[in-house]
GROMACS .gro file of C-alpha atoms in nm:
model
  301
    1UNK     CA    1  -0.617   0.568   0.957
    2UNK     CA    2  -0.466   0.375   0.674
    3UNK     CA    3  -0.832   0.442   0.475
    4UNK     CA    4  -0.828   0.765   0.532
    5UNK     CA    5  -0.493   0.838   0.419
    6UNK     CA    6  -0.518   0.587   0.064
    7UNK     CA    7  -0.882   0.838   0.064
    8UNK     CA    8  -0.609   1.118   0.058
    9UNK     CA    9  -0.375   0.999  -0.200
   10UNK     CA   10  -0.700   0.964  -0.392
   11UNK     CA   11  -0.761   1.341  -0.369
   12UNK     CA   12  -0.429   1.453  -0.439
   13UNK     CA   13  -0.477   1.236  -0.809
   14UNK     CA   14  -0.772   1.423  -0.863
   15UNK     CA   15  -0.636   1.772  -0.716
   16UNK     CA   16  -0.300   1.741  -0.951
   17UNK     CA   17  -0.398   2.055  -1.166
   18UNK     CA   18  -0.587   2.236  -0.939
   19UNK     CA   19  -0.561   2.345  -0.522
   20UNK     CA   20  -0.556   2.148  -0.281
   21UNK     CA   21  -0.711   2.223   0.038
   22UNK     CA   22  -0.595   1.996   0.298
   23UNK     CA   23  -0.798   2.157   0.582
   24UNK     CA   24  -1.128   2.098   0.402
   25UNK     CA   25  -0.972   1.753   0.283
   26UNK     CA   26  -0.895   1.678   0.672
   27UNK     CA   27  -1.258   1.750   0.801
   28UNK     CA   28  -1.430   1.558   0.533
   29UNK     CA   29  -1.178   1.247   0.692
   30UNK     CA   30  -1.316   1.320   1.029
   31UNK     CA   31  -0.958   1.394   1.152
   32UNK     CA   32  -0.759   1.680   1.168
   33UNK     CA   33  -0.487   1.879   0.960
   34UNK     CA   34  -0.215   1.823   1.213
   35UNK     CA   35  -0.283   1.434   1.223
   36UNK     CA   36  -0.287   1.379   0.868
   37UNK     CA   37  -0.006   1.534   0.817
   38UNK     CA   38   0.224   1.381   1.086
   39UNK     CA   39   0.086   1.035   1.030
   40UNK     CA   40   0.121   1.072   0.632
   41UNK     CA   41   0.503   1.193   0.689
   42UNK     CA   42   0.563   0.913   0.931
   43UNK     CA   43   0.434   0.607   0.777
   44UNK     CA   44   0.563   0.756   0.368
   45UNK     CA   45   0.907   0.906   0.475
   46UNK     CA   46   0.798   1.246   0.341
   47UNK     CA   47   0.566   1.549   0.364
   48UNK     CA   48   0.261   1.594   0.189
   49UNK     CA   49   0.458   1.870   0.034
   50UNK     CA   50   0.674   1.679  -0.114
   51UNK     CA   51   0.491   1.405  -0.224
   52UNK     CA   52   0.193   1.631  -0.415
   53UNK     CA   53   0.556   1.814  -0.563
   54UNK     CA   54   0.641   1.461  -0.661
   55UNK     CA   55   0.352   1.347  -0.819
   56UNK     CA   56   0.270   1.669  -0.968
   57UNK     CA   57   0.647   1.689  -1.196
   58UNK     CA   58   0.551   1.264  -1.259
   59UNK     CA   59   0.309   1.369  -1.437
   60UNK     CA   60   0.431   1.673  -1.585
   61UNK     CA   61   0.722   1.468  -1.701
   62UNK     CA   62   0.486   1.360  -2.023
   63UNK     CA   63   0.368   1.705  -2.070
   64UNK     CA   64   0.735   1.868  -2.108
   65UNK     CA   65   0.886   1.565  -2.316
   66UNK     CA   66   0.572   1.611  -2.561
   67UNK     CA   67   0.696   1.995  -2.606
   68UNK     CA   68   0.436   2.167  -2.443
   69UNK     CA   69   0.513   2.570  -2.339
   70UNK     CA   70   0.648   2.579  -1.997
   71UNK     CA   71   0.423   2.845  -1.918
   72UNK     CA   72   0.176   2.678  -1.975
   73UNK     CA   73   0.267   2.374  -1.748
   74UNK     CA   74   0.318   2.619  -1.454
   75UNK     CA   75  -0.050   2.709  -1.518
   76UNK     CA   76  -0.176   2.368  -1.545
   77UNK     CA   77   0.018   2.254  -1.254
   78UNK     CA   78  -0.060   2.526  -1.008
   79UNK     CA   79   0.288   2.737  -1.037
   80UNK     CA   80   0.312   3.111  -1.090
   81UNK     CA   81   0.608   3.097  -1.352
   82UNK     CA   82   0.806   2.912  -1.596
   83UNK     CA   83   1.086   2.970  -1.380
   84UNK     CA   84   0.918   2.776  -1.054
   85UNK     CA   85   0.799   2.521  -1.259
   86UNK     CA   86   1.171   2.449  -1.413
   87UNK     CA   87   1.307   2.446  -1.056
   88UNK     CA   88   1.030   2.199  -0.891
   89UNK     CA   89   1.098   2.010  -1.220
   90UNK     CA   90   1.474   1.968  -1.169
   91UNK     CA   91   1.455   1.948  -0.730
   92UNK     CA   92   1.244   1.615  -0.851
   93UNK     CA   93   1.388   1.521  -1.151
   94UNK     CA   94   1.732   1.607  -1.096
   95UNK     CA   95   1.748   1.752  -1.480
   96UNK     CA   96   1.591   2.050  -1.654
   97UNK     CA   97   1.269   2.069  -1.904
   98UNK     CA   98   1.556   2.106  -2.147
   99UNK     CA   99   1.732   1.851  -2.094
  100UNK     CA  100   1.449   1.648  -2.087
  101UNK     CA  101   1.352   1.755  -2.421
  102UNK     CA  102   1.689   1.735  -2.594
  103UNK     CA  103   1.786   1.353  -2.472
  104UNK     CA  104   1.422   1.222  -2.304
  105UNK     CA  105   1.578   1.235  -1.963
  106UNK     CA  106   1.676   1.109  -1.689
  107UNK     CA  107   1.347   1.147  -1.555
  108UNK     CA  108   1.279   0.986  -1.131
  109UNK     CA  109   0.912   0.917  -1.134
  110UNK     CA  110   0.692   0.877  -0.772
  111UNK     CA  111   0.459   0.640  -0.825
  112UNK     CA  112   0.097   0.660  -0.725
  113UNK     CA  113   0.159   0.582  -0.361
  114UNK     CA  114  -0.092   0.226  -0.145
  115UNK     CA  115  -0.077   0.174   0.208
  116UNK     CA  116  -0.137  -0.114   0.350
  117UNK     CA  117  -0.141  -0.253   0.718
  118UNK     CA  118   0.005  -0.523   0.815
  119UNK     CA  119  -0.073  -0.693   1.122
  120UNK     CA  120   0.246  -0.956   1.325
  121UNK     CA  121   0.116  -0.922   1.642
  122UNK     CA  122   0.499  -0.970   1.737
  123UNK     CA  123   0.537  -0.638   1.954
  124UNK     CA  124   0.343  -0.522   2.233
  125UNK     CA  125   0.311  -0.142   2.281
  126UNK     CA  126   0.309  -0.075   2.662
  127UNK     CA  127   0.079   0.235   2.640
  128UNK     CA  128  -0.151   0.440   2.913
  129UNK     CA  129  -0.442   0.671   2.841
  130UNK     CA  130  -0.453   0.972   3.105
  131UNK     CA  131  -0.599   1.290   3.103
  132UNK     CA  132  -0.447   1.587   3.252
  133UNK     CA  133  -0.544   1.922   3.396
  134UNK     CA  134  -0.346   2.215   3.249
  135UNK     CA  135   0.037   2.277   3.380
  136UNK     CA  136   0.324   2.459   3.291
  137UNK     CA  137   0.704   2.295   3.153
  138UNK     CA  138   0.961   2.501   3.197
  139UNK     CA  139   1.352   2.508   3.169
  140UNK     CA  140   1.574   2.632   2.900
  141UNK     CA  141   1.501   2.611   2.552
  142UNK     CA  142   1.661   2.612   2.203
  143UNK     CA  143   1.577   2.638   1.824
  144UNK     CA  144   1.707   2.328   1.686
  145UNK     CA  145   1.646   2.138   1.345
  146UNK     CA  146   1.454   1.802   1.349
  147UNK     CA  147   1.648   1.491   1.286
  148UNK     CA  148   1.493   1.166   1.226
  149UNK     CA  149   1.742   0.877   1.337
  150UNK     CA  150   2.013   0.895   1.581
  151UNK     CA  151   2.143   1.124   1.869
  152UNK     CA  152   2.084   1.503   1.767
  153UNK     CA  153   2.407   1.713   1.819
  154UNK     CA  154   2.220   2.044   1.860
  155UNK     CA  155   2.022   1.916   2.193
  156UNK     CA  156   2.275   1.739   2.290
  157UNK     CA  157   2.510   2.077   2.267
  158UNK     CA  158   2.186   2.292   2.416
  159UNK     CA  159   2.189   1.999   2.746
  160UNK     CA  160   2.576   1.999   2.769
  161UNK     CA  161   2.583   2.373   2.845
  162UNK     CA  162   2.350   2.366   3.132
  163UNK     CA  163   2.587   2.297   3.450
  164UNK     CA  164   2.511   1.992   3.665
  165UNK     CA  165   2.397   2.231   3.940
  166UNK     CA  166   2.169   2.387   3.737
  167UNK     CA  167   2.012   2.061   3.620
  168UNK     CA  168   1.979   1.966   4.007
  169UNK     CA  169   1.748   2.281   4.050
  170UNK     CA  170   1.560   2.229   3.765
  171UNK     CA  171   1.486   1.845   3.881
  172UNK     CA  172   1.391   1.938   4.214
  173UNK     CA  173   1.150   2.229   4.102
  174UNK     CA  174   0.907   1.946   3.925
  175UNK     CA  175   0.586   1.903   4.126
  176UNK     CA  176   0.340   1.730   3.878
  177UNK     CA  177   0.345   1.443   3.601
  178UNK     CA  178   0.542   1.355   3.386
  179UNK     CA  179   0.793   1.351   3.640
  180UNK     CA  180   1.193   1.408   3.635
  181UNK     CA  181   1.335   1.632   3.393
  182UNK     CA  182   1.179   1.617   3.051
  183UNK     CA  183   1.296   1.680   2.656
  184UNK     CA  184   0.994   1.839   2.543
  185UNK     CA  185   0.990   1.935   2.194
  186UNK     CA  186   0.738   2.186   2.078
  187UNK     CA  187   0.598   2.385   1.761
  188UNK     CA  188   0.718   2.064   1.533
  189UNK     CA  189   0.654   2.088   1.180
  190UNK     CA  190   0.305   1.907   1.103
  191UNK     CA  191   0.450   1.712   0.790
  192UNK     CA  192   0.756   1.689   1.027
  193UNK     CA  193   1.000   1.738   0.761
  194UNK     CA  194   1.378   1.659   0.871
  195UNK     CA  195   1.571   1.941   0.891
  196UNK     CA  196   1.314   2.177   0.995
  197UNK     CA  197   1.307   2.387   1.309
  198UNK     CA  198   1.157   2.315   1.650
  199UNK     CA  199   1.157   2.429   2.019
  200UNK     CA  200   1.312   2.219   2.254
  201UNK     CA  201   1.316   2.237   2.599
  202UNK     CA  202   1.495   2.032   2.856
  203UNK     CA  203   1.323   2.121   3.228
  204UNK     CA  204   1.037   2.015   3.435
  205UNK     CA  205   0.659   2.041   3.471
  206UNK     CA  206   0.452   2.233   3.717
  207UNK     CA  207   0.120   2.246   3.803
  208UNK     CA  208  -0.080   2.551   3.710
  209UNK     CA  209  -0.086   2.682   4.029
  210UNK     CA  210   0.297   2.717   4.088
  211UNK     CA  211   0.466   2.983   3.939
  212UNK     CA  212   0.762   2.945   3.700
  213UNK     CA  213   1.097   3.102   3.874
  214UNK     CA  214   1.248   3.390   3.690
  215UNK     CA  215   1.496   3.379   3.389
  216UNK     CA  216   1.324   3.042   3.312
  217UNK     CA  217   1.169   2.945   2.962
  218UNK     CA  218   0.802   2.857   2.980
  219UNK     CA  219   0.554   2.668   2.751
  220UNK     CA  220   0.158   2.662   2.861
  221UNK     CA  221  -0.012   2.316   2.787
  222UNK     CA  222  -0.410   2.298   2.848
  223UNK     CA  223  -0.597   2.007   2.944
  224UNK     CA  224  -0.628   1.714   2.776
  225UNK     CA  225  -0.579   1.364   2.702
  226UNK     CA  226  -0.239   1.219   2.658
  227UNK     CA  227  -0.094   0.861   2.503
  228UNK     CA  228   0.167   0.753   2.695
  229UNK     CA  229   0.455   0.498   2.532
  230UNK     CA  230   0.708   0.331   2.796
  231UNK     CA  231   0.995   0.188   2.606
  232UNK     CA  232   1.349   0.015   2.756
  233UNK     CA  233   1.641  -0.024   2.525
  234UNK     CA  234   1.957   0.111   2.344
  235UNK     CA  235   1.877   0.489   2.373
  236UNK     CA  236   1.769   0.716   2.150
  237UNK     CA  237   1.699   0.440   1.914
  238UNK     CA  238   1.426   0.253   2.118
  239UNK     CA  239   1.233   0.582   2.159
  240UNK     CA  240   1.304   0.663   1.815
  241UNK     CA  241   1.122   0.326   1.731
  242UNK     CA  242   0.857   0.416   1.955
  243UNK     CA  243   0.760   0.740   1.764
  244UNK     CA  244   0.766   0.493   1.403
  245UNK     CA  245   0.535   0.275   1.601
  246UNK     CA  246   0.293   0.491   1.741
  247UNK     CA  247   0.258   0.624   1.363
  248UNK     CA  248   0.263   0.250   1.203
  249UNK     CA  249   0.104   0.075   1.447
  250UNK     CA  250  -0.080   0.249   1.741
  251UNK     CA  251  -0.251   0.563   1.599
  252UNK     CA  252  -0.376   0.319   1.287
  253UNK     CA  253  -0.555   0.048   1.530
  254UNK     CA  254  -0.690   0.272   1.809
  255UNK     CA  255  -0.968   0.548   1.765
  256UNK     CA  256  -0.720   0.841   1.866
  257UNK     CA  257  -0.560   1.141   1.686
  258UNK     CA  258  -0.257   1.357   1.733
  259UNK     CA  259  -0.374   1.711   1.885
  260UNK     CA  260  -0.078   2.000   1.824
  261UNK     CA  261   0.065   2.044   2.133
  262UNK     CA  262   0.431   1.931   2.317
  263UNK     CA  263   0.484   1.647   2.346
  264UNK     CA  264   0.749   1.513   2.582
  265UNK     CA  265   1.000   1.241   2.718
  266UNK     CA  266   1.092   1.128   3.057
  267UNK     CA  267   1.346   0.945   3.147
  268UNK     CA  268   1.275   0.685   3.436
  269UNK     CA  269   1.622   0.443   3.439
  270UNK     CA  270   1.925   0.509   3.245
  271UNK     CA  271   2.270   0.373   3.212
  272UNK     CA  272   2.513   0.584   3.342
  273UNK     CA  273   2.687   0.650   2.956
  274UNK     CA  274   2.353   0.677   2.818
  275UNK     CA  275   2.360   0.394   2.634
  276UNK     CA  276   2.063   0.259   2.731
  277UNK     CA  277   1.752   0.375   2.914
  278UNK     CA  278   1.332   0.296   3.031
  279UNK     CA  279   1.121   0.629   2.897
  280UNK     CA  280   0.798   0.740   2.890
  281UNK     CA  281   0.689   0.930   2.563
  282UNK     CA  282   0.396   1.187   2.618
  283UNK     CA  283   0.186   1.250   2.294
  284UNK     CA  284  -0.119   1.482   2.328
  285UNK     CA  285  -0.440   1.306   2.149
  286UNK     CA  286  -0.789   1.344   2.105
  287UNK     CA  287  -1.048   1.106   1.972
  288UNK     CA  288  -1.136   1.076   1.616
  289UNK     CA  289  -1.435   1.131   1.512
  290UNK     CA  290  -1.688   0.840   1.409
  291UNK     CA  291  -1.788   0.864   1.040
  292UNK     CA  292  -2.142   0.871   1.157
  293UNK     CA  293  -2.097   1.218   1.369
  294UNK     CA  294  -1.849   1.368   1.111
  295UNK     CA  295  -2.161   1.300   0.817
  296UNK     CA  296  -2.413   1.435   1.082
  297UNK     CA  297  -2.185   1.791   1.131
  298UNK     CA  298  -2.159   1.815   0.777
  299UNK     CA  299  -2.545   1.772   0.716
  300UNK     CA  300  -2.589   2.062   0.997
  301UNK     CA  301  -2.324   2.242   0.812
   0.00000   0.00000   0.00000
């Protein structure tokens, strides 16, 4: 994974004045869109977005403080005005073209980004491989933005609302793995930029065959192969380490990729504040492709 992604920082060099297609990028890699971009957001601390944005003004930085036509830039840089290109300049800069001109900055340069992995050995992932026929999770779900670190008010406002009673029926209408109630969170931003919107859902899972009780919200998952992470600790921050890790650690030394899909946390054992608890995170995968078979499909192709 960490190849493939220093073969993507690569192509963005080389795509700085021209499209990018990350699709056609991801296939040549043997992996998929969604992967590349979760895994590059997770182990950078930014979407792709952003960091092709980033570069992009670097670079541009030279081209403005020479006095080149800010038209002209745009062009060159892939933006439709003078006007975009002075706002992408200033989101990254923090200063205008002008002001650039007139005093040489301040200018905040991204450098040319270099992962590396580095192997401790000091933690031990406790992780399970299962497949799983398709089923049904449903409960009551919310639009809420995606926050990185810490508790997030917004589910924790959506959970509060639901009366104890109601949770009760929800727990006792499960009747397949994972088990319990869940906090599934679905339709997550593939460069899973903080801040932006996603479906959560706190309820239960059924199997295909049972149908989901009226007035219910429900999300259909197909069959397929799940990663499963079991963490103990100080909650949410041991789970939130457990999504870093998967990212920086798992996903980088195993031959397995992030599939779109839900993916979804059970609680097993919890304190009775909260303040700590034993989890199980569900992350749909697939396997990546060997170079050898991705060379061979584009030779057919």
């Amino acid at each position: 994974m960490i190849i493939e992604l220093n073969r993507l920082i690569e192509v963005v060099e080389s795509h700085l004045d021209q499209e990018l297609d990350i699709v056609r990028v991801a296939s040549t890699l043997g992996i998929t869109e969604y992967h590349l971009r979760r895994m590059f957001s997770s182990l950078t601390g930014m979407p792709l977005s952003e960091y092709l944005r980033r570069r992009r003004m670097t670079v541009a930085a030279a081209d403005v403080a020479q006095g080149g036509a800010l038209l002209e830039i745009a062009v060159s840089y892939g933006y439709g005005s003078a006007e975009a290109v002075g706002r992408a300049f200033r989101s990254v800069h923090g200063s205008s073209p002008a002001d650039v001109r007139r005093n040489g900055g301040p200018l905040r340069s991204q450098p040319k980004l270099r992962l590396r992995l580095t192997v401790e050995g000091s933690t031990t992932m406790d992780t399970r491989i299962t497949e799983r026929p398709a089923f049904r999770l449903v409960g009551h779900a919310a639009r809420v933005p995606l926050i990185h670190h810490g508790i997030n008010p917004h589910i924790q406002a959506h959970v509060a609302a639901l009366p104890a009673e109601e949770l009760a029926r929800l727990k006792a209408l499960g009747t397949t793995e994972p088990a319990g109630l869940l906090q599934v969170s679905d339709d997550v931003d593939p460069d899973y930029t903080e801040g932006s919107e996603l479906t959560y859902l706190h309820g239960v899972a059924l199997d295909a065959a049972t149908t989901a009780p009226e007035g219910l919200d429900v999300i259909e998952v197909p069959a397929g192969t799940w990663a499963v992470f079991r963490t103990s600790g100080a909650y949410p921050a041991a789970l939130q380490e457990a999504y870093a890790a998967s990212a920086a650690e798992w996903f980088p030394s195993n031959p397995w990729q992030l599939r779109p899909g839900p993916s979804m946390v059970a609680v097993l054992e919890r304190a009775e504040d909260f303040s700590t608890a034993t989890t199980e995170l569900w992350m749909p995968i697939e396997r990546v492709q060997s170079a050898a078979s991705t060379a061979r499909k584009h030779a057919k192709n």
